[in-house]
Backbone atoms as SQL, in Angstrom:
CREATE TABLE atoms (id INTEGER PRIMARY KEY, chain TEXT, resi INTEGER, resn TEXT, atom TEXT, x REAL, y REAL, z REAL);
INSERT INTO atoms VALUES
  (1, 'A', 1, 'MET', 'N', -22.389, 10.548, -8.498),
  (2, 'A', 1, 'MET', 'CA', -21.879, 10.338, -7.273),
  (3, 'A', 1, 'MET', 'C', -23.205, 10.596, -6.280),
  (4, 'A', 2, 'THR', 'N', -23.637, 9.802, -5.239),
  (5, 'A', 2, 'THR', 'CA', -24.223, 10.248, -4.635),
  (6, 'A', 2, 'THR', 'C', -23.901, 11.104, -3.243),
  (7, 'A', 3, 'ALA', 'N', -24.211, 12.740, -2.748),
  (8, 'A', 3, 'ALA', 'CA', -23.340, 13.108, -1.802),
  (9, 'A', 3, 'ALA', 'C', -24.020, 12.434, -0.436),
  (10, 'A', 4, 'ALA', 'N', -22.897, 12.872, 0.368),
  (11, 'A', 4, 'ALA', 'CA', -22.343, 12.100, 1.452),
  (12, 'A', 4, 'ALA', 'C', -23.975, 12.533, 3.008),
  (13, 'A', 5, 'ILE', 'N', -24.327, 13.818, 2.397),
  (14, 'A', 5, 'ILE', 'CA', -25.148, 14.708, 3.251),
  (15, 'A', 5, 'ILE', 'C', -25.573, 15.479, 2.036),
  (16, 'A', 6, 'SER', 'N', -27.349, 15.715, 2.220),
  (17, 'A', 6, 'SER', 'CA', -27.812, 16.542, 1.399),
  (18, 'A', 6, 'SER', 'C', -27.853, 18.070, 1.927),
  (19, 'A', 7, 'ARG', 'N', -28.056, 18.834, 0.930),
  (20, 'A', 7, 'ARG', 'CA', -28.057, 19.869, 1.545),
  (21, 'A', 7, 'ARG', 'C', -28.998, 20.471, 2.613),
  (22, 'A', 8, 'ALA', 'N', -30.132, 20.075, 2.127),
  (23, 'A', 8, 'ALA', 'CA', -31.523, 20.031, 3.150),
  (24, 'A', 8, 'ALA', 'C', -31.056, 19.539, 5.113),
  (25, 'A', 9, 'GLU', 'N', -30.185, 18.003, 4.976),
  (26, 'A', 9, 'GLU', 'CA', -30.201, 17.391, 5.936),
  (27, 'A', 9, 'GLU', 'C', -28.654, 18.115, 6.790),
  (28, 'A', 10, 'PHE', 'N', -27.751, 19.016, 5.862),
  (29, 'A', 10, 'PHE', 'CA', -27.177, 19.832, 6.401),
  (30, 'A', 10, 'PHE', 'C', -27.456, 20.781, 7.247),
  (31, 'A', 11, 'VAL', 'N', -28.276, 21.775, 6.569),
  (32, 'A', 11, 'VAL', 'CA', -28.774, 22.642, 7.356),
  (33, 'A', 11, 'VAL', 'C', -30.007, 22.244, 8.702),
  (34, 'A', 12, 'ASP', 'N', -30.634, 21.150, 8.359),
  (35, 'A', 12, 'ASP', 'CA', -31.298, 20.737, 9.252),
  (36, 'A', 12, 'ASP', 'C', -30.107, 20.110, 10.709),
  (37, 'A', 13, 'LEU', 'N', -29.095, 19.785, 9.973),
  (38, 'A', 13, 'LEU', 'CA', -28.301, 19.309, 11.431),
  (39, 'A', 13, 'LEU', 'C', -27.813, 20.619, 12.089),
  (40, 'A', 14, 'LEU', 'N', -26.917, 21.849, 11.105),
  (41, 'A', 14, 'LEU', 'CA', -26.967, 23.019, 11.853),
  (42, 'A', 14, 'LEU', 'C', -27.638, 23.734, 12.777),
  (43, 'A', 15, 'ARG', 'N', -29.268, 23.527, 12.414),
  (44, 'A', 15, 'ARG', 'CA', -30.428, 24.302, 13.207),
  (45, 'A', 15, 'ARG', 'C', -30.545, 23.183, 14.211),
  (46, 'A', 16, 'ASP', 'N', -30.496, 22.195, 13.918),
  (47, 'A', 16, 'ASP', 'CA', -31.664, 20.800, 15.216),
  (48, 'A', 16, 'ASP', 'C', -30.384, 20.769, 16.321),
  (49, 'A', 17, 'GLU', 'N', -28.930, 20.228, 15.258),
  (50, 'A', 17, 'GLU', 'CA', -27.823, 19.926, 16.100),
  (51, 'A', 17, 'GLU', 'C', -26.910, 20.770, 17.203),
  (52, 'A', 18, 'ILE', 'N', -26.455, 22.129, 16.053),
  (53, 'A', 18, 'ILE', 'CA', -25.907, 22.950, 16.648),
  (54, 'A', 18, 'ILE', 'C', -26.560, 23.941, 17.457),
  (55, 'A', 19, 'GLY', 'N', -27.697, 24.218, 16.744),
  (56, 'A', 19, 'GLY', 'CA', -28.470, 25.361, 17.432),
  (57, 'A', 19, 'GLY', 'C', -28.351, 27.036, 16.623),
  (58, 'A', 20, 'LEU', 'N', -27.714, 26.354, 15.343),
  (59, 'A', 20, 'LEU', 'CA', -27.948, 27.621, 14.821),
  (60, 'A', 20, 'LEU', 'C', -29.114, 28.208, 13.813),
  (61, 'A', 21, 'ALA', 'N', -29.278, 29.327, 13.582),
  (62, 'A', 21, 'ALA', 'CA', -30.416, 29.665, 13.043),
  (63, 'A', 21, 'ALA', 'C', -30.160, 29.893, 11.350),
  (64, 'A', 22, 'VAL', 'N', -30.163, 29.228, 10.546),
  (65, 'A', 22, 'VAL', 'CA', -29.410, 29.269, 9.307),
  (66, 'A', 22, 'VAL', 'C', -31.011, 28.451, 8.471),
  (67, 'A', 23, 'ALA', 'N', -30.557, 28.903, 6.861),
  (68, 'A', 23, 'ALA', 'CA', -31.526, 28.422, 6.051),
  (69, 'A', 23, 'ALA', 'C', -30.101, 28.298, 4.803),
  (70, 'A', 24, 'ALA', 'N', -30.680, 27.365, 3.724),
  (71, 'A', 24, 'ALA', 'CA', -29.590, 26.842, 3.058),
  (72, 'A', 24, 'ALA', 'C', -29.252, 28.482, 2.083),
  (73, 'A', 25, 'GLU', 'N', -29.856, 29.090, 2.420),
  (74, 'A', 25, 'GLU', 'CA', -29.208, 30.428, 1.310),
  (75, 'A', 25, 'GLU', 'C', -27.889, 31.108, 2.308),
  (76, 'A', 26, 'ASP', 'N', -28.360, 31.076, 3.372),
  (77, 'A', 26, 'ASP', 'CA', -27.046, 31.372, 4.790),
  (78, 'A', 26, 'ASP', 'C', -26.001, 30.346, 4.410),
  (79, 'A', 27, 'LEU', 'N', -25.880, 29.489, 3.319),
  (80, 'A', 27, 'LEU', 'CA', -24.650, 28.877, 3.448),
  (81, 'A', 27, 'LEU', 'C', -23.109, 29.537, 2.868),
  (82, 'A', 28, 'GLY', 'N', -23.449, 30.514, 2.096),
  (83, 'A', 28, 'GLY', 'CA', -22.420, 31.194, 1.654),
  (84, 'A', 28, 'GLY', 'C', -22.072, 31.797, 2.475),
  (85, 'A', 29, 'ARG', 'N', -22.435, 32.521, 3.529),
  (86, 'A', 29, 'ARG', 'CA', -21.908, 33.311, 4.412),
  (87, 'A', 29, 'ARG', 'C', -20.647, 32.708, 5.023),
  (88, 'A', 30, 'THR', 'N', -19.584, 33.851, 4.987),
  (89, 'A', 30, 'THR', 'CA', -18.812, 33.491, 6.028),
  (90, 'A', 30, 'THR', 'C', -19.103, 33.560, 7.389),
  (91, 'A', 31, 'PHE', 'N', -17.910, 32.842, 8.252),
  (92, 'A', 31, 'PHE', 'CA', -18.718, 32.465, 9.670),
  (93, 'A', 31, 'PHE', 'C', -19.162, 34.090, 10.571),
  (94, 'A', 32, 'ASP', 'N', -18.145, 34.618, 10.377),
  (95, 'A', 32, 'ASP', 'CA', -18.488, 35.909, 10.898),
  (96, 'A', 32, 'ASP', 'C', -19.844, 36.608, 10.682),
  (97, 'A', 33, 'GLU', 'N', -20.384, 36.561, 9.216),
  (98, 'A', 33, 'GLU', 'CA', -21.713, 36.579, 9.257),
  (99, 'A', 33, 'GLU', 'C', -23.136, 35.642, 9.442),
  (100, 'A', 34, 'VAL', 'N', -22.267, 34.425, 9.889),
  (101, 'A', 34, 'VAL', 'CA', -23.507, 33.512, 10.503),
  (102, 'A', 34, 'VAL', 'C', -24.021, 33.884, 11.956),
  (103, 'A', 35, 'PRO', 'N', -25.225, 34.657, 12.173),
  (104, 'A', 35, 'PRO', 'CA', -25.897, 34.929, 13.184),
  (105, 'A', 35, 'PRO', 'C', -25.325, 33.638, 14.368),
  (106, 'A', 36, 'GLY', 'N', -24.543, 34.207, 15.992),
  (107, 'A', 36, 'GLY', 'CA', -24.143, 33.509, 16.606),
  (108, 'A', 36, 'GLY', 'C', -23.409, 32.326, 16.731),
  (109, 'A', 37, 'TRP', 'N', -22.360, 32.410, 15.549),
  (110, 'A', 37, 'TRP', 'CA', -21.554, 32.011, 14.774),
  (111, 'A', 37, 'TRP', 'C', -20.435, 31.845, 16.309),
  (112, 'A', 38, 'ASP', 'N', -19.836, 30.614, 16.733),
  (113, 'A', 38, 'ASP', 'CA', -18.519, 30.834, 17.396),
  (114, 'A', 38, 'ASP', 'C', -17.937, 29.330, 17.064),
  (115, 'A', 39, 'SER', 'N', -16.426, 29.807, 17.251),
  (116, 'A', 39, 'SER', 'CA', -15.482, 28.756, 16.979),
  (117, 'A', 39, 'SER', 'C', -15.954, 27.387, 17.073),
  (118, 'A', 40, 'LEU', 'N', -16.264, 27.141, 18.488),
  (119, 'A', 40, 'LEU', 'CA', -16.737, 25.879, 18.933),
  (120, 'A', 40, 'LEU', 'C', -17.633, 25.146, 18.344),
  (121, 'A', 41, 'HIS', 'N', -18.521, 25.716, 17.671),
  (122, 'A', 41, 'HIS', 'CA', -19.417, 25.368, 16.336),
  (123, 'A', 41, 'HIS', 'C', -18.595, 24.372, 15.638),
  (124, 'A', 42, 'LEU', 'N', -17.289, 24.906, 14.956),
  (125, 'A', 42, 'LEU', 'CA', -16.947, 24.224, 14.123),
  (126, 'A', 42, 'LEU', 'C', -16.089, 22.610, 14.608),
  (127, 'A', 43, 'LEU', 'N', -15.714, 22.546, 15.542),
  (128, 'A', 43, 'LEU', 'CA', -15.387, 21.212, 16.434),
  (129, 'A', 43, 'LEU', 'C', -16.446, 20.446, 16.356),
  (130, 'A', 44, 'THR', 'N', -17.695, 21.121, 16.749),
  (131, 'A', 44, 'THR', 'CA', -18.964, 20.166, 17.236),
  (132, 'A', 44, 'THR', 'C', -19.756, 19.792, 15.827),
  (133, 'A', 45, 'MET', 'N', -19.405, 20.122, 15.140),
  (134, 'A', 45, 'MET', 'CA', -20.118, 20.453, 13.850),
  (135, 'A', 45, 'MET', 'C', -19.336, 18.929, 12.948),
  (136, 'A', 46, 'LEU', 'N', -18.123, 19.446, 13.250),
  (137, 'A', 46, 'LEU', 'CA', -17.079, 18.204, 12.778),
  (138, 'A', 46, 'LEU', 'C', -17.005, 17.030, 13.563),
  (139, 'A', 47, 'VAL', 'N', -17.609, 17.036, 14.866),
  (140, 'A', 47, 'VAL', 'CA', -17.760, 15.547, 15.029),
  (141, 'A', 47, 'VAL', 'C', -19.332, 15.173, 14.385),
  (142, 'A', 48, 'LEU', 'N', -20.226, 16.064, 14.741),
  (143, 'A', 48, 'LEU', 'CA', -21.156, 15.532, 14.087),
  (144, 'A', 48, 'LEU', 'C', -21.163, 15.321, 12.804),
  (145, 'A', 49, 'LEU', 'N', -20.674, 15.756, 11.916),
  (146, 'A', 49, 'LEU', 'CA', -20.966, 14.885, 10.705),
  (147, 'A', 49, 'LEU', 'C', -20.074, 13.793, 9.937),
  (148, 'A', 50, 'GLU', 'N', -19.125, 13.993, 11.320),
  (149, 'A', 50, 'GLU', 'CA', -18.562, 12.343, 10.973),
  (150, 'A', 50, 'GLU', 'C', -18.964, 11.268, 11.507),
  (151, 'A', 51, 'LYS', 'N', -19.767, 11.528, 12.442),
  (152, 'A', 51, 'LYS', 'CA', -21.177, 10.790, 12.515),
  (153, 'A', 51, 'LYS', 'C', -21.470, 10.439, 11.775),
  (154, 'A', 52, 'ARG', 'N', -22.379, 11.508, 11.236),
  (155, 'A', 52, 'ARG', 'CA', -23.672, 11.163, 10.118),
  (156, 'A', 52, 'ARG', 'C', -22.503, 10.631, 8.795),
  (157, 'A', 53, 'VAL', 'N', -21.413, 10.553, 8.313),
  (158, 'A', 53, 'VAL', 'CA', -21.240, 10.235, 7.175),
  (159, 'A', 53, 'VAL', 'C', -20.190, 9.293, 7.402),
  (160, 'A', 54, 'SER', 'N', -19.985, 8.536, 8.877),
  (161, 'A', 54, 'SER', 'CA', -19.444, 7.393, 8.958),
  (162, 'A', 54, 'SER', 'C', -18.050, 7.547, 8.277),
  (163, 'A', 55, 'ARG', 'N', -17.517, 8.490, 8.479),
  (164, 'A', 55, 'ARG', 'CA', -16.097, 8.588, 7.999),
  (165, 'A', 55, 'ARG', 'C', -15.260, 9.966, 8.613),
  (166, 'A', 56, 'PRO', 'N', -14.120, 9.637, 8.705),
  (167, 'A', 56, 'PRO', 'CA', -13.472, 10.716, 9.352),
  (168, 'A', 56, 'PRO', 'C', -12.969, 12.291, 8.213),
  (169, 'A', 57, 'LEU', 'N', -13.248, 13.094, 8.890),
  (170, 'A', 57, 'LEU', 'CA', -13.464, 14.516, 7.986),
  (171, 'A', 57, 'LEU', 'C', -11.676, 15.127, 8.561),
  (172, 'A', 58, 'SER', 'N', -11.199, 16.023, 7.801),
  (173, 'A', 58, 'SER', 'CA', -10.441, 16.666, 8.290),
  (174, 'A', 58, 'SER', 'C', -10.237, 17.951, 8.808),
  (175, 'A', 59, 'LEU', 'N', -10.013, 17.786, 10.061),
  (176, 'A', 59, 'LEU', 'CA', -9.710, 19.485, 10.915),
  (177, 'A', 59, 'LEU', 'C', -8.803, 20.101, 10.112),
  (178, 'A', 60, 'PRO', 'N', -8.281, 20.179, 9.468),
  (179, 'A', 60, 'PRO', 'CA', -7.330, 20.900, 8.957),
  (180, 'A', 60, 'PRO', 'C', -8.096, 21.938, 7.925),
  (181, 'A', 61, 'ASP', 'N', -8.775, 21.039, 7.177),
  (182, 'A', 61, 'ASP', 'CA', -9.737, 21.140, 5.998),
  (183, 'A', 61, 'ASP', 'C', -10.837, 22.207, 6.385),
  (184, 'A', 62, 'PHE', 'N', -11.553, 21.771, 7.633),
  (185, 'A', 62, 'PHE', 'CA', -12.477, 22.196, 8.463),
  (186, 'A', 62, 'PHE', 'C', -11.734, 23.674, 8.820),
  (187, 'A', 63, 'LEU', 'N', -10.676, 23.745, 9.684),
  (188, 'A', 63, 'LEU', 'CA', -10.201, 25.156, 9.882),
  (189, 'A', 63, 'LEU', 'C', -10.313, 26.090, 8.601),
  (190, 'A', 64, 'ASP', 'N', -9.753, 25.757, 7.466),
  (191, 'A', 64, 'ASP', 'CA', -9.078, 26.764, 6.591),
  (192, 'A', 64, 'ASP', 'C', -10.444, 27.127, 5.617),
  (193, 'A', 65, 'ALA', 'N', -11.588, 26.328, 6.010),
  (194, 'A', 65, 'ALA', 'CA', -13.161, 26.817, 5.061),
  (195, 'A', 65, 'ALA', 'C', -13.450, 27.954, 5.713),
  (196, 'A', 66, 'ALA', 'N', -14.168, 28.847, 4.740),
  (197, 'A', 66, 'ALA', 'CA', -14.455, 30.095, 4.535),
  (198, 'A', 66, 'ALA', 'C', -15.632, 30.156, 5.095),
  (199, 'A', 67, 'SER', 'N', -16.508, 29.223, 5.023),
  (200, 'A', 67, 'SER', 'CA', -17.969, 29.523, 4.883),
  (201, 'A', 67, 'SER', 'C', -18.400, 27.859, 5.254),
  (202, 'A', 68, 'LEU', 'N', -19.779, 28.172, 5.427),
  (203, 'A', 68, 'LEU', 'CA', -20.363, 26.583, 5.956),
  (204, 'A', 68, 'LEU', 'C', -20.682, 26.080, 4.410),
  (205, 'A', 69, 'GLU', 'N', -20.940, 26.539, 3.102),
  (206, 'A', 69, 'GLU', 'CA', -21.041, 25.814, 2.117),
  (207, 'A', 69, 'GLU', 'C', -19.717, 25.619, 1.584),
  (208, 'A', 70, 'THR', 'N', -18.316, 25.721, 1.996),
  (209, 'A', 70, 'THR', 'CA', -17.306, 25.049, 1.967),
  (210, 'A', 70, 'THR', 'C', -16.905, 23.970, 2.969),
  (211, 'A', 71, 'ILE', 'N', -17.563, 23.972, 4.042),
  (212, 'A', 71, 'ILE', 'CA', -17.742, 22.916, 4.897),
  (213, 'A', 71, 'ILE', 'C', -18.434, 21.593, 4.079),
  (214, 'A', 72, 'TYR', 'N', -19.853, 21.734, 3.748),
  (215, 'A', 72, 'TYR', 'CA', -20.548, 21.299, 2.867),
  (216, 'A', 72, 'TYR', 'C', -19.870, 20.359, 1.820),
  (217, 'A', 73, 'GLU', 'N', -19.268, 21.414, 1.327),
  (218, 'A', 73, 'GLU', 'CA', -18.328, 20.579, -0.048),
  (219, 'A', 73, 'GLU', 'C', -17.498, 19.782, 0.509),
  (220, 'A', 74, 'LEU', 'N', -16.857, 20.095, 2.064),
  (221, 'A', 74, 'LEU', 'CA', -15.564, 19.132, 2.277),
  (222, 'A', 74, 'LEU', 'C', -16.380, 17.426, 2.626),
  (223, 'A', 75, 'VAL', 'N', -17.920, 17.820, 2.904),
  (224, 'A', 75, 'VAL', 'CA', -18.173, 16.477, 3.545),
  (225, 'A', 75, 'VAL', 'C', -18.352, 15.606, 2.251),
  (226, 'A', 76, 'ASN', 'N', -18.792, 16.288, 1.260),
  (227, 'A', 76, 'ASN', 'CA', -19.413, 15.988, -0.402),
  (228, 'A', 76, 'ASN', 'C', -18.213, 15.392, -0.852),
  (229, 'A', 77, 'ARG', 'N', -17.041, 15.520, -0.723),
  (230, 'A', 77, 'ARG', 'CA', -16.317, 15.357, -1.912),
  (231, 'A', 77, 'ARG', 'C', -15.454, 13.815, -1.916);
């Protein structure tokens, strides 16, 4: 099965659309460890990713996510 969004595309979205200074190596960090993280980024990310993958994503799952890696996995399941 092909990923809905590649890891590189996900990182680009985080950097270019949300303004987070992250690299692929940072995806496993908890949100508290992500420089510049704000809880509003989670909602922005949800909306942008829903547009990118053309399907609804679960807000409760996003709220339960512990890291950007978890979000990436949710989008691609």
